[in-house]
Short mmCIF file of C-alpha atoms and ligand atoms in Angstrom, two decimals:
data_model
loop_
_atom_site.label_atom_id
_atom_site.label_comp_id
_atom_site.label_asym_id
_atom_site.label_seq_id
_atom_site.Cartn_x
_atom_site.Cartn_y
_atom_site.Cartn_z
CA MET A 1 -2.03 -20.51 6.27
CA LEU A 2 -2.80 -17.22 8.08
CA PRO A 3 -5.09 -15.42 7.21
CA LEU A 4 -6.96 -18.34 6.61
CA VAL A 5 -7.84 -19.58 3.15
CA THR A 6 -11.54 -20.00 1.94
CA SER A 7 -10.65 -23.59 1.08
CA ILE A 8 -7.88 -26.10 1.02
CA THR A 9 -7.26 -29.73 -0.11
CA GLU A 10 -4.11 -31.15 0.52
CA ASN A 11 -2.82 -34.08 -1.98
CA SER A 12 -0.01 -36.23 -2.00
CA GLY A 13 3.41 -35.27 -3.18
CA TYR A 14 4.93 -32.11 -3.24
CA PHE A 15 6.78 -29.86 -5.96
CA LEU A 16 10.47 -29.19 -5.40
CA LEU A 17 11.39 -25.28 -5.81
CA GLY A 18 14.91 -25.21 -6.94
CA THR A 19 17.53 -23.04 -8.78
CA HIS A 20 16.17 -24.88 -11.93
CA THR A 21 12.36 -23.59 -11.40
CA ALA A 22 11.44 -21.02 -14.03
CA ILE A 23 8.13 -18.69 -13.91
CA GLY A 24 5.90 -19.14 -17.00
CA ALA A 25 4.11 -15.94 -17.66
CA ASP A 26 3.04 -15.77 -21.46
CA ASP A 27 0.21 -12.90 -21.10
CA PRO A 28 1.56 -9.44 -20.37
CA ALA A 29 -0.86 -8.68 -18.04
CA THR A 30 0.92 -11.31 -15.75
CA GLN A 31 4.46 -9.93 -15.81
CA PRO A 32 4.34 -7.41 -12.86
CA ALA A 33 3.13 -10.26 -10.84
CA ALA A 34 5.65 -12.62 -12.25
CA ARG A 35 8.52 -9.86 -11.64
CA LEU A 36 7.31 -9.65 -7.78
CA LEU A 37 7.27 -13.42 -7.29
CA ALA A 38 10.99 -13.90 -8.88
CA SER A 39 12.00 -11.13 -6.37
CA TYR A 40 10.53 -12.72 -3.42
CA LEU A 41 12.03 -16.50 -4.66
CA GLN A 42 15.55 -14.69 -5.20
CA THR A 43 15.42 -14.40 -1.59
CA ALA A 44 14.39 -18.35 -1.30
CA LEU A 45 16.77 -19.46 -4.04
CA GLY A 46 19.68 -16.99 -3.77
CA ALA A 47 19.21 -16.00 -7.68
CA ALA A 48 16.00 -14.94 -9.19
CA PRO A 49 14.11 -17.53 -10.97
CA PRO A 50 13.77 -16.83 -15.20
CA ILE A 51 10.72 -15.61 -16.34
CA ARG A 52 9.83 -17.03 -19.48
CA ASP A 53 6.62 -17.95 -21.76
CA ALA A 54 6.70 -21.40 -20.14
CA GLY A 55 7.89 -22.44 -16.82
CA SER A 56 6.62 -24.89 -14.01
CA ILE A 57 5.71 -22.09 -11.91
CA VAL A 58 2.69 -20.73 -14.20
CA LEU A 59 0.61 -17.35 -13.84
CA GLU A 60 -2.58 -17.09 -15.57
CA LEU A 61 -5.68 -14.71 -15.80
CA GLY A 62 -8.86 -16.78 -15.95
CA SER A 63 -11.87 -17.57 -14.03
CA THR A 64 -11.75 -19.15 -10.93
CA GLY A 65 -15.46 -19.33 -10.23
CA SER A 66 -15.64 -16.16 -8.13
CA GLU A 67 -16.42 -12.60 -9.09
CA ASN A 68 -14.06 -11.10 -6.43
CA PRO A 69 -11.75 -8.92 -7.81
CA GLU A 70 -8.89 -10.46 -5.73
CA ALA A 71 -10.14 -13.83 -6.03
CA TYR A 72 -7.43 -16.78 -6.72
CA ARG A 73 -6.61 -20.32 -7.05
CA LEU A 74 -3.23 -21.97 -6.15
CA THR A 75 -2.49 -25.38 -7.65
CA VAL A 76 0.37 -27.36 -6.52
CA VAL A 77 1.27 -30.74 -8.32
CA PRO A 78 4.56 -32.49 -8.29
CA ASP A 79 5.40 -31.01 -11.80
CA ARG A 80 3.75 -27.84 -11.76
CA VAL A 81 2.52 -24.89 -9.47
CA THR A 82 -0.31 -22.86 -11.08
CA LEU A 83 -1.60 -19.45 -9.79
CA ARG A 84 -4.78 -18.55 -11.43
CA ALA A 85 -6.81 -15.26 -10.89
CA PRO A 86 -9.42 -13.30 -12.95
CA ARG A 87 -7.66 -10.10 -12.45
CA PRO A 88 -3.74 -9.27 -11.80
CA ASP A 89 -4.17 -8.29 -7.89
CA GLY A 90 -5.55 -11.95 -7.16
CA LEU A 91 -2.16 -13.33 -8.57
CA LEU A 92 -0.40 -10.77 -6.11
CA ARG A 93 -2.81 -12.49 -3.39
CA ALA A 94 -2.06 -16.07 -4.64
CA ILE A 95 1.91 -15.16 -4.49
CA GLN A 96 1.84 -14.19 -0.65
CA SER A 97 -0.21 -17.55 -0.11
CA LEU A 98 2.90 -19.41 -1.82
CA ARG A 99 5.17 -17.43 0.36
CA HIS A 100 3.48 -18.82 3.45
CA MET A 101 3.46 -22.38 2.19
CA LEU A 102 7.61 -22.30 2.06
CA PRO A 103 9.14 -23.28 5.42
CA ALA A 104 9.79 -20.22 7.34
CA GLU A 105 13.66 -20.29 6.80
CA ALA A 106 13.09 -19.61 3.21
CA LEU A 107 12.06 -16.02 3.81
CA ARG A 108 15.02 -15.42 5.60
CA PRO A 109 17.30 -12.82 3.96
CA ALA A 110 20.18 -14.45 2.15
CA SER A 111 18.44 -17.81 2.95
CA GLY A 112 20.65 -19.17 0.45
CA SER A 113 20.85 -21.40 -2.60
CA ARG A 114 19.03 -24.94 -1.76
CA ASP A 115 15.56 -26.71 -2.81
CA TRP A 116 12.28 -26.13 -1.18
CA LYS A 117 9.81 -28.53 -0.90
CA LEU A 118 5.85 -27.11 -1.47
CA ASN A 119 3.40 -29.79 -0.42
CA ALA A 120 0.76 -30.78 -3.31
CA VAL A 121 -2.41 -28.43 -2.75
CA ASP A 122 -5.59 -26.94 -4.38
CA ILE A 123 -6.54 -23.70 -2.69
CA THR A 124 -9.34 -21.31 -3.63
CA ASP A 125 -9.42 -18.35 -1.83
CA GLU A 126 -10.82 -14.68 -2.10
CA PRO A 127 -11.44 -11.90 0.73
CA ASP A 128 -14.26 -10.70 2.86
CA LEU A 129 -13.69 -7.17 2.50
CA ALA A 130 -12.63 -5.27 -0.18
CA TRP A 131 -10.80 -2.44 2.13
CA ARG A 132 -8.43 -3.99 4.66
CA GLY A 133 -6.18 -1.14 5.76
CA VAL A 134 -3.65 -0.39 8.07
CA MET A 135 -3.25 3.48 9.26
CA LEU A 136 0.28 4.68 10.05
CA ASP A 137 0.61 7.97 12.15
CA VAL A 138 3.77 9.56 10.38
CA ALA A 139 3.29 12.87 12.01
CA ARG A 140 3.85 12.39 15.85
CA HIS A 141 6.65 10.31 14.70
CA PHE A 142 8.44 10.20 11.18
CA PHE A 143 9.12 7.03 9.71
CA ASP A 144 11.16 7.14 6.39
CA LYS A 145 10.87 5.85 2.99
CA ALA A 146 12.56 2.51 3.98
CA GLU A 147 10.67 2.15 7.07
CA ILE A 148 7.50 2.57 4.95
CA LEU A 149 8.76 0.08 2.22
CA ARG A 150 9.32 -2.15 4.72
CA LEU A 151 6.12 -2.16 6.51
CA LEU A 152 4.22 -2.34 2.88
CA ASP A 153 5.76 -5.68 2.53
CA LEU A 154 4.57 -6.92 5.87
CA ILE A 155 1.09 -5.46 4.97
CA ALA A 156 1.15 -7.52 1.70
CA PHE A 157 2.45 -10.62 3.13
CA HIS A 158 -0.86 -10.52 5.37
CA GLN A 159 -3.35 -10.09 2.45
CA LEU A 160 -3.94 -6.22 3.38
CA ASN A 161 -4.58 -4.10 0.83
CA VAL A 162 -4.58 -0.20 1.73
CA LEU A 163 -1.70 1.82 3.88
CA HIS A 164 -3.57 5.00 5.14
CA LEU A 165 -0.97 7.50 5.65
CA HIS A 166 -1.65 10.26 8.41
CA LEU A 167 0.61 12.76 7.06
CA THR A 168 -0.21 15.59 9.13
CA ASP A 169 -1.12 16.58 12.74
CA ASP A 170 -0.31 19.04 15.25
CA GLN A 171 2.88 17.61 15.91
CA GLY A 172 4.38 17.50 12.56
CA TRP A 173 3.83 18.21 8.88
CA ARG A 174 5.51 15.37 6.44
CA VAL A 175 3.99 16.11 2.66
CA PRO A 176 5.97 18.45 0.46
CA ILE A 177 3.24 20.81 -1.09
CA ASP A 178 5.02 23.08 -3.58
CA PRO A 179 3.15 26.19 -3.16
CA TYR A 180 4.05 26.42 0.84
CA PRO A 181 7.45 25.37 1.42
CA ARG A 182 7.22 26.43 5.06
CA LEU A 183 5.01 23.38 5.83
CA ILE A 184 7.92 21.52 5.55
CA GLU A 185 10.54 24.14 6.43
CA VAL A 186 8.68 24.85 9.58
CA GLY A 187 6.01 22.39 10.09
CA SER A 188 8.40 19.31 9.81
CA VAL A 189 10.32 20.27 12.75
CA ARG A 190 9.33 19.47 16.79
CA ARG A 191 11.46 21.18 19.33
CA ALA A 192 12.38 18.99 22.46
CA ALA A 193 9.90 19.34 25.30
CA HIS A 194 10.35 17.64 28.74
CA GLU A 195 7.99 16.94 31.24
CA GLY A 196 7.90 20.09 33.94
CA GLU A 197 8.91 22.45 31.23
CA PRO A 198 6.39 25.66 31.22
CA GLY A 199 3.06 24.34 29.72
CA ILE A 200 3.94 20.83 29.76
CA PRO A 201 2.03 19.01 32.67
CA PRO A 202 3.59 15.58 34.30
CA GLY A 203 3.17 12.64 31.91
CA ARG A 204 3.16 15.00 28.80
CA ALA A 205 6.57 15.18 27.50
CA SER A 206 6.98 14.43 23.86
CA GLY A 207 10.54 13.47 24.23
CA PRO A 208 13.67 14.74 22.09
CA ALA A 209 13.65 17.20 19.25
CA HIS A 210 12.19 15.35 16.18
CA ARG A 211 12.03 16.17 12.39
CA GLY A 212 11.60 14.22 8.66
CA ALA A 213 9.53 14.92 5.89
CA TYR A 214 9.11 13.18 2.59
CA SER A 215 10.45 14.03 -0.65
CA HIS A 216 8.31 13.62 -4.08
CA ALA A 217 10.78 10.93 -5.22
CA ASP A 218 10.15 8.84 -1.78
CA LEU A 219 6.45 9.27 -2.22
CA ALA A 220 6.51 8.30 -5.70
CA GLU A 221 8.90 5.14 -4.73
CA ILE A 222 6.16 4.28 -1.91
CA VAL A 223 3.75 4.67 -4.30
CA ALA A 224 5.03 2.28 -6.89
CA PHE A 225 6.18 -0.17 -4.31
CA ALA A 226 2.68 -0.53 -2.98
CA ALA A 227 1.02 -1.01 -6.53
CA GLU A 228 3.07 -3.40 -7.24
CA ARG A 229 1.93 -5.64 -4.30
CA GLY A 230 -1.72 -4.15 -4.94
CA ILE A 231 -1.47 -2.16 -1.96
CA LEU A 232 -3.38 1.49 -2.17
CA VAL A 233 -1.71 4.17 -0.54
CA VAL A 234 -4.41 6.54 0.88
CA PRO A 235 -3.10 10.01 2.15
CA GLU A 236 -4.48 12.01 4.84
CA ILE A 237 -4.55 15.98 5.60
CA ASP A 238 -6.11 16.25 8.86
CA MET A 239 -8.31 19.34 9.11
CA PRO A 240 -9.87 21.71 10.60
CA GLY A 241 -8.15 20.58 13.52
CA HIS A 242 -4.85 18.86 14.45
CA VAL A 243 -3.40 21.69 12.39
CA GLN A 244 -1.16 23.08 14.63
CA ALA A 245 2.26 22.48 12.75
CA ALA A 246 0.44 23.98 9.63
CA VAL A 247 -0.47 26.94 11.51
CA ALA A 248 3.19 27.13 12.82
CA ALA A 249 4.33 27.41 9.28
CA TYR A 250 1.47 29.83 8.06
CA PRO A 251 0.18 31.77 11.23
CA GLU A 252 -2.68 33.46 8.91
CA LEU A 253 -4.42 30.23 8.68
CA GLY A 254 -5.26 30.28 12.21
CA ILE A 255 -7.41 32.42 14.26
CA ASP A 256 -5.29 34.87 15.91
CA PRO A 257 -1.82 35.40 14.54
CA ALA A 258 -0.17 36.41 17.49
CA PRO A 259 1.43 34.61 19.32
CA VAL A 260 2.43 32.44 16.53
CA PRO A 261 2.01 28.78 17.84
CA GLU A 262 5.03 26.38 17.43
CA VAL A 263 5.06 22.64 16.12
CA TRP A 264 2.92 21.28 19.07
CA PRO A 265 5.60 19.60 21.36
CA ARG A 266 2.90 17.65 23.58
CA TRP A 267 0.27 14.90 22.93
CA GLY A 268 -3.48 15.22 23.51
CA ILE A 269 -6.17 16.81 21.88
CA ASN A 270 -5.73 20.59 20.87
CA ASP A 271 -8.33 23.52 20.67
CA LEU A 272 -6.37 24.99 18.00
CA LEU A 273 -8.50 25.00 14.86
CA LEU A 274 -7.87 26.70 11.23
CA ASN A 275 -9.80 29.99 10.56
CA PRO A 276 -12.92 28.78 8.80
CA THR A 277 -12.59 31.56 6.23
CA ASP A 278 -12.65 31.12 2.31
CA THR A 279 -9.16 32.20 2.12
CA VAL A 280 -7.98 29.33 4.42
CA ALA A 281 -10.17 27.12 2.55
CA GLU A 282 -8.72 27.87 -0.57
CA PHE A 283 -5.13 27.08 1.06
CA PHE A 284 -6.55 23.62 1.80
CA GLU A 285 -7.89 23.12 -1.43
CA ASN A 286 -4.50 24.10 -3.21
CA VAL A 287 -2.77 21.47 -0.60
CA LEU A 288 -5.46 18.94 -1.77
CA ALA A 289 -4.82 19.70 -5.34
CA GLU A 290 -0.98 18.92 -4.69
CA LEU A 291 -1.59 15.73 -2.91
CA MET A 292 -3.85 14.57 -5.97
CA ARG A 293 -0.92 14.96 -8.12
CA ILE A 294 1.21 12.86 -5.53
CA PHE A 295 -1.33 10.16 -4.73
CA PRO A 296 -2.93 8.40 -7.46
CA SER A 297 -5.30 6.90 -5.18
CA PRO A 298 -9.20 7.05 -5.86
CA TYR A 299 -9.91 7.72 -1.95
CA ILE A 300 -8.24 11.03 -0.60
CA HIS A 301 -8.55 11.35 3.40
CA ILE A 302 -9.62 14.82 4.63
CA GLY A 303 -9.46 14.13 8.41
CA GLY A 304 -12.22 15.82 10.35
CA ASP A 305 -11.72 14.26 13.85
CA GLU A 306 -11.34 15.89 17.24
CA CYS A 307 -12.37 19.29 16.50
CA PRO A 308 -13.45 21.27 19.87
CA THR A 309 -15.15 24.41 18.58
CA ASP A 310 -14.69 26.57 22.14
CA ARG A 311 -12.41 28.72 20.41
CA TRP A 312 -14.37 29.26 17.53
CA ALA A 313 -17.38 30.31 19.82
CA GLN A 314 -15.14 33.01 21.53
CA ASP A 315 -14.31 34.79 18.21
CA PRO A 316 -16.83 37.28 17.37
CA GLN A 317 -15.84 37.37 13.58
CA ILE A 318 -16.38 33.70 13.49
CA VAL A 319 -19.94 33.97 15.12
CA THR A 320 -20.71 36.68 12.74
CA ARG A 321 -19.48 34.34 9.84
CA ALA A 322 -21.42 31.29 10.88
CA ALA A 323 -24.64 33.46 11.15
CA ALA A 324 -23.96 34.94 7.73
CA LEU A 325 -23.67 31.81 6.45
CA GLY A 326 -27.18 30.74 7.83
CA LEU A 327 -25.59 28.21 10.21
CA ALA A 328 -27.32 27.79 13.41
CA ASP A 329 -23.95 27.91 15.37
CA VAL A 330 -20.42 28.05 15.15
CA SER A 331 -19.87 24.24 15.63
CA ARG A 332 -21.66 23.87 12.14
CA LEU A 333 -18.77 25.44 10.39
CA HIS A 334 -17.03 22.08 10.78
CA GLY A 335 -19.33 20.68 8.43
CA TRP A 336 -19.53 23.58 6.01
CA PHE A 337 -15.52 23.50 5.84
CA MET A 338 -15.45 19.80 5.76
CA GLY A 339 -18.40 19.72 3.18
CA ARG A 340 -16.46 22.17 0.80
CA MET A 341 -13.05 19.91 1.06
CA ALA A 342 -15.32 16.88 -0.13
CA ARG A 343 -16.84 18.48 -3.00
CA PHE A 344 -13.41 19.75 -3.74
CA VAL A 345 -12.22 16.68 -3.92
CA LYS A 346 -15.24 14.70 -5.76
CA ALA A 347 -14.95 17.60 -8.55
CA ARG A 348 -11.76 16.13 -9.18
CA GLY A 349 -12.94 12.81 -9.79
CA ARG A 350 -11.92 11.22 -6.59
CA ILE A 351 -13.36 9.92 -3.55
CA PRO A 352 -13.60 11.92 -0.19
CA VAL A 353 -12.46 9.91 3.13
CA GLY A 354 -12.93 11.10 6.55
CA TRP A 355 -13.07 10.32 10.46
CA ASP A 356 -16.93 9.68 11.75
CA GLU A 357 -17.04 13.51 13.02
CA LEU A 358 -17.66 14.48 9.39
CA ALA A 359 -20.74 11.91 8.97
CA GLY A 360 -23.46 14.15 7.25
CA ALA A 361 -21.10 16.68 5.82
CA ASP A 362 -21.43 15.28 2.31
CA PRO A 363 -23.13 12.19 1.26
CA GLY A 364 -20.87 9.70 -0.73
CA THR A 365 -17.90 10.48 1.53
CA VAL A 366 -16.52 7.44 3.10
CA VAL A 367 -16.81 7.43 6.78
CA MET A 368 -13.98 5.64 8.79
CA ALA A 369 -15.83 4.82 11.81
CA TRP A 370 -13.40 5.18 15.00
CA ASN A 371 -15.71 6.12 17.64
CA THR A 372 -17.21 3.35 19.61
CA GLY A 373 -20.41 4.88 21.27
CA ALA A 374 -23.63 6.21 20.78
CA GLY A 375 -23.96 4.30 17.31
CA ILE A 376 -22.14 6.67 15.45
CA ALA A 377 -21.01 4.25 12.66
CA VAL A 378 -24.57 2.91 12.17
CA ARG A 379 -26.08 6.24 11.69
CA ALA A 380 -23.32 7.24 9.04
CA ALA A 381 -24.36 4.01 7.36
CA GLU A 382 -28.27 4.55 7.79
CA ALA A 383 -27.42 8.19 6.16
CA GLY A 384 -25.84 6.52 3.06
CA HIS A 385 -22.37 6.54 3.80
CA PRO A 386 -20.13 3.64 2.81
CA VAL A 387 -18.12 2.77 6.13
CA VAL A 388 -14.65 1.72 6.93
CA LEU A 389 -15.06 0.01 10.31
CA ALA A 390 -11.92 1.24 12.66
CA PRO A 391 -13.41 0.85 16.22
CA SER A 392 -10.86 2.42 18.77
CA ASP A 393 -11.59 -0.51 21.30
CA ARG A 394 -10.64 -3.24 19.01
CA VAL A 395 -8.10 -2.16 16.06
CA TYR A 396 -6.32 0.74 17.84
CA PHE A 397 -3.05 -0.71 18.60
CA ASP A 398 -1.20 2.14 19.93
CA LEU A 399 -3.06 0.91 23.06
CA TYR A 400 -1.52 -1.35 25.53
CA GLN A 401 -1.68 -5.38 24.66
CA SER A 402 -2.06 -6.14 28.58
CA PRO A 403 -2.55 -4.60 31.87
CA SER A 404 0.72 -4.65 33.12
CA GLY A 405 4.42 -5.14 32.19
CA GLU A 406 4.22 -3.26 28.84
CA PRO A 407 6.14 -0.37 27.56
CA ARG A 408 4.70 3.16 27.80
CA ALA A 409 1.58 3.17 25.39
CA GLN A 410 -2.00 4.88 24.87
CA LYS A 411 -4.31 4.39 27.89
CA GLY A 412 -6.54 1.29 27.32
CA VAL A 413 -5.86 -2.31 26.72
CA ILE A 414 -6.49 -4.46 23.37
CA THR A 415 -4.97 -7.85 23.95
CA LEU A 416 -4.65 -10.15 20.86
CA ALA A 417 -7.70 -11.99 21.97
CA ASP A 418 -9.44 -8.64 21.99
CA ALA A 419 -8.37 -7.91 18.58
CA TYR A 420 -9.35 -11.09 17.36
CA SER A 421 -13.12 -10.65 18.67
CA PHE A 422 -13.32 -7.72 15.95
CA ASP A 423 -16.12 -8.64 13.94
CA PRO A 424 -16.92 -6.60 10.85
CA ARG A 425 -20.20 -8.70 10.16
CA ALA A 426 -21.40 -8.18 13.61
CA GLY A 427 -24.92 -7.12 14.23
CA ARG A 428 -26.37 -4.71 11.12
CA TRP A 429 -23.11 -5.01 9.43
CA GLY A 430 -23.75 -8.53 8.59
CA ALA A 431 -27.48 -7.91 8.05
CA ASP A 432 -29.45 -4.66 6.80
CA LEU A 433 -26.13 -2.43 6.69
CA ARG A 434 -23.92 -5.15 4.76
CA ASP A 435 -23.50 -3.38 1.66
CA SER A 436 -22.53 -0.21 3.46
CA VAL A 437 -19.25 -1.95 4.75
CA LEU A 438 -16.69 -1.00 2.64
CA GLY A 439 -14.01 -2.78 4.56
CA ALA A 440 -12.06 -1.99 8.17
CA GLN A 441 -8.92 -0.84 9.41
CA CYS A 442 -6.39 -0.99 12.06
CA GLN A 443 -4.72 2.18 13.22
CA LEU A 444 -1.08 2.78 14.73
CA TRP A 445 -0.99 6.20 16.16
CA THR A 446 2.64 6.98 17.22
CA GLU A 447 2.84 9.17 20.13
CA TYR A 448 4.62 6.52 21.90
CA VAL A 449 5.97 4.65 18.89
CA SER A 450 9.51 6.04 17.70
CA ASP A 451 11.24 3.43 15.97
CA ARG A 452 10.90 0.45 13.96
CA ASP A 453 11.34 -1.92 16.92
CA GLN A 454 8.10 -0.39 18.79
CA LEU A 455 6.33 -0.33 15.67
CA ASP A 456 6.84 -3.91 15.25
CA TYR A 457 6.01 -4.87 18.76
CA MET A 458 2.65 -2.76 18.74
CA LEU A 459 1.57 -4.11 15.39
CA PHE A 460 2.57 -7.56 15.51
CA PRO A 461 0.85 -9.99 16.17
CA ARG A 462 -2.57 -8.09 16.64
CA LEU A 463 -1.79 -7.03 12.81
CA CYS A 464 -2.21 -10.77 12.17
CA ALA A 465 -5.37 -11.14 14.11
CA PHE A 466 -7.02 -8.10 12.10
CA ALA A 467 -5.79 -9.46 8.79
CA GLU A 468 -7.52 -12.69 9.42
CA ARG A 469 -10.60 -11.30 10.41
CA ALA A 470 -10.60 -8.90 7.61
CA TRP A 471 -9.77 -11.55 4.68
CA SER A 472 -11.52 -14.71 5.88
CA GLY A 473 -14.66 -13.40 7.71
CA GLY A 474 -16.68 -16.17 9.41
CA ALA A 475 -17.09 -17.04 13.09
CA ALA A 476 -13.75 -16.25 15.30
CA ASP A 477 -12.14 -19.42 16.56
CA PHE A 478 -9.33 -17.60 18.74
CA ASP A 479 -7.60 -21.01 19.99
CA ALA A 480 -7.74 -22.07 15.88
CA PHE A 481 -6.31 -18.65 15.28
CA GLN A 482 -3.67 -19.24 18.08
CA THR A 483 -2.54 -22.58 16.53
CA ARG A 484 -2.19 -21.12 13.00
CA LEU A 485 -0.38 -17.98 14.76
CA LEU A 486 2.81 -20.37 15.98
CA PRO A 487 4.14 -21.28 12.70
CA HIS A 488 3.18 -17.84 11.31
CA LEU A 489 5.58 -16.30 14.22
CA GLU A 490 8.30 -18.54 12.72
CA ARG A 491 7.70 -16.54 9.36
CA LEU A 492 7.73 -13.23 10.93
CA GLU A 493 11.01 -13.93 13.06
CA ALA A 494 12.77 -15.10 9.56
CA LEU A 495 11.43 -11.53 8.06
CA GLY A 496 13.23 -10.22 11.01
CA VAL A 497 9.84 -8.72 12.64
CA ALA A 498 10.45 -7.73 16.54
CA PHE A 499 6.95 -8.85 17.30
CA ARG A 500 5.65 -9.04 20.97
CA LEU A 501 5.76 -12.55 22.50
CA LEU A 502 2.64 -14.53 23.38
CA ASP A 503 1.92 -14.59 26.67
CA GLY A 504 3.48 -17.61 28.18
CA ALA A 505 6.00 -17.76 25.58
CA GLU A 506 9.62 -18.26 26.18
CA PRO A 507 11.99 -15.45 24.37
CA GLN A 508 13.25 -17.39 21.36
CA THR A 509 17.00 -17.36 21.11
CA GLY A 510 19.52 -17.64 18.45
CA LYS A 511 17.26 -18.82 15.55
C1 ACM B 601 -8.84 9.57 16.14
O1 ACM B 601 -8.48 8.86 16.62
N1 ACM B 601 -8.76 10.72 16.35
C2 ACM B 601 -9.36 9.27 14.65
#
């Protein structure tokens, strides 16, 4: 199994899954899980099995001896499969483990009408970390609803439970905010930029013109599809930097309204920040209010990363404003602005999340720790912030996967072994700061990822390594992981995932 389960006992005999199989779910609270299981088994069997009060695959709520909200027990004996969990989310995890136990061929769409053997086992399982996330940047390159639904199903297959959508950045704004239609009309379209154009240094070309945005209906469908799989969709609006698309749409949000900037057709860190005034803060509070109507997630991500404040420091009005607010210097306006956004989110009963730059801005904000240097993550935890570990030297899957022969990617290398060496319980995270670790998250920034095949190539199999570290905990045995990975890659192949081949592996053909 991948991720590795907590305990497994293999018994003799097998259960025969076939068109005669019915799902038994007599408790209404198990019905959503039963419907999800039926939809997966439709792929394997050619027809969805009926859901009845009694059946040979039984879903039931009840104790498994663990308090973990996602714990489950999966028992296969020759005449019955039992999925038991204290909470419905545990049933959803048991369903994914059941899929892992099927032959890989049973995962292939339209695998046809036939019987499949499930070997007799008794599994008990639960995750180590509560937040097991994947971030997808849909601002640099847009991935439409169909691609997000496909990714959600792959996330679920790996027992991950958070999809963090990075919805806005300098290069694009992808979420409709009713009071401000130009955020989409202007902010979701980026002109083509090519190496050698004025202002585009060599190596900074950002490819062809690009556009895309979700509708409210798309986002409702994404949220519902995720919830069916026990996945939370956490939306992010990045601010007060990474905002050039918003400023292109509404120039009054920026420091200097003339000349109006365009949606940024380049990559890199931008020194264009919001003007930190009350009016601009209110605009972004209105954005967050609308975001909270669209996304029911208890967590709302407010960004906060990479804000060089030089242009603030050069603006006399902003210098005066910082002084009037009693701030020691203009750089403190970042904390002022982010603290206000965090309080706005909290006042509406949600929990703010931000990148580690906003540690200290507001206690209670979840800090997503991406910077690896100078003990930033530890200091955030010491200051009382819950932490989601997202270190850029282990779980940034936009970096190269090997030192040579790779398609263009972000500078730096994270091999599969590097990804698997990520230990969210290392050092103090497993000791005095253990309770500060809300979870862990891998990131896919998409400057160099523009389509599904590239997305698959960058995420898989590194995401498999991350998923196991986040779910299974314990000591990392990379050799044992690689042994489990081989049959798992057959599953991914059956699911149509264009994963990167393991080093030394022959390309698979015609399977
Ligand atoms: C980040 O990588 N700027 C969070």
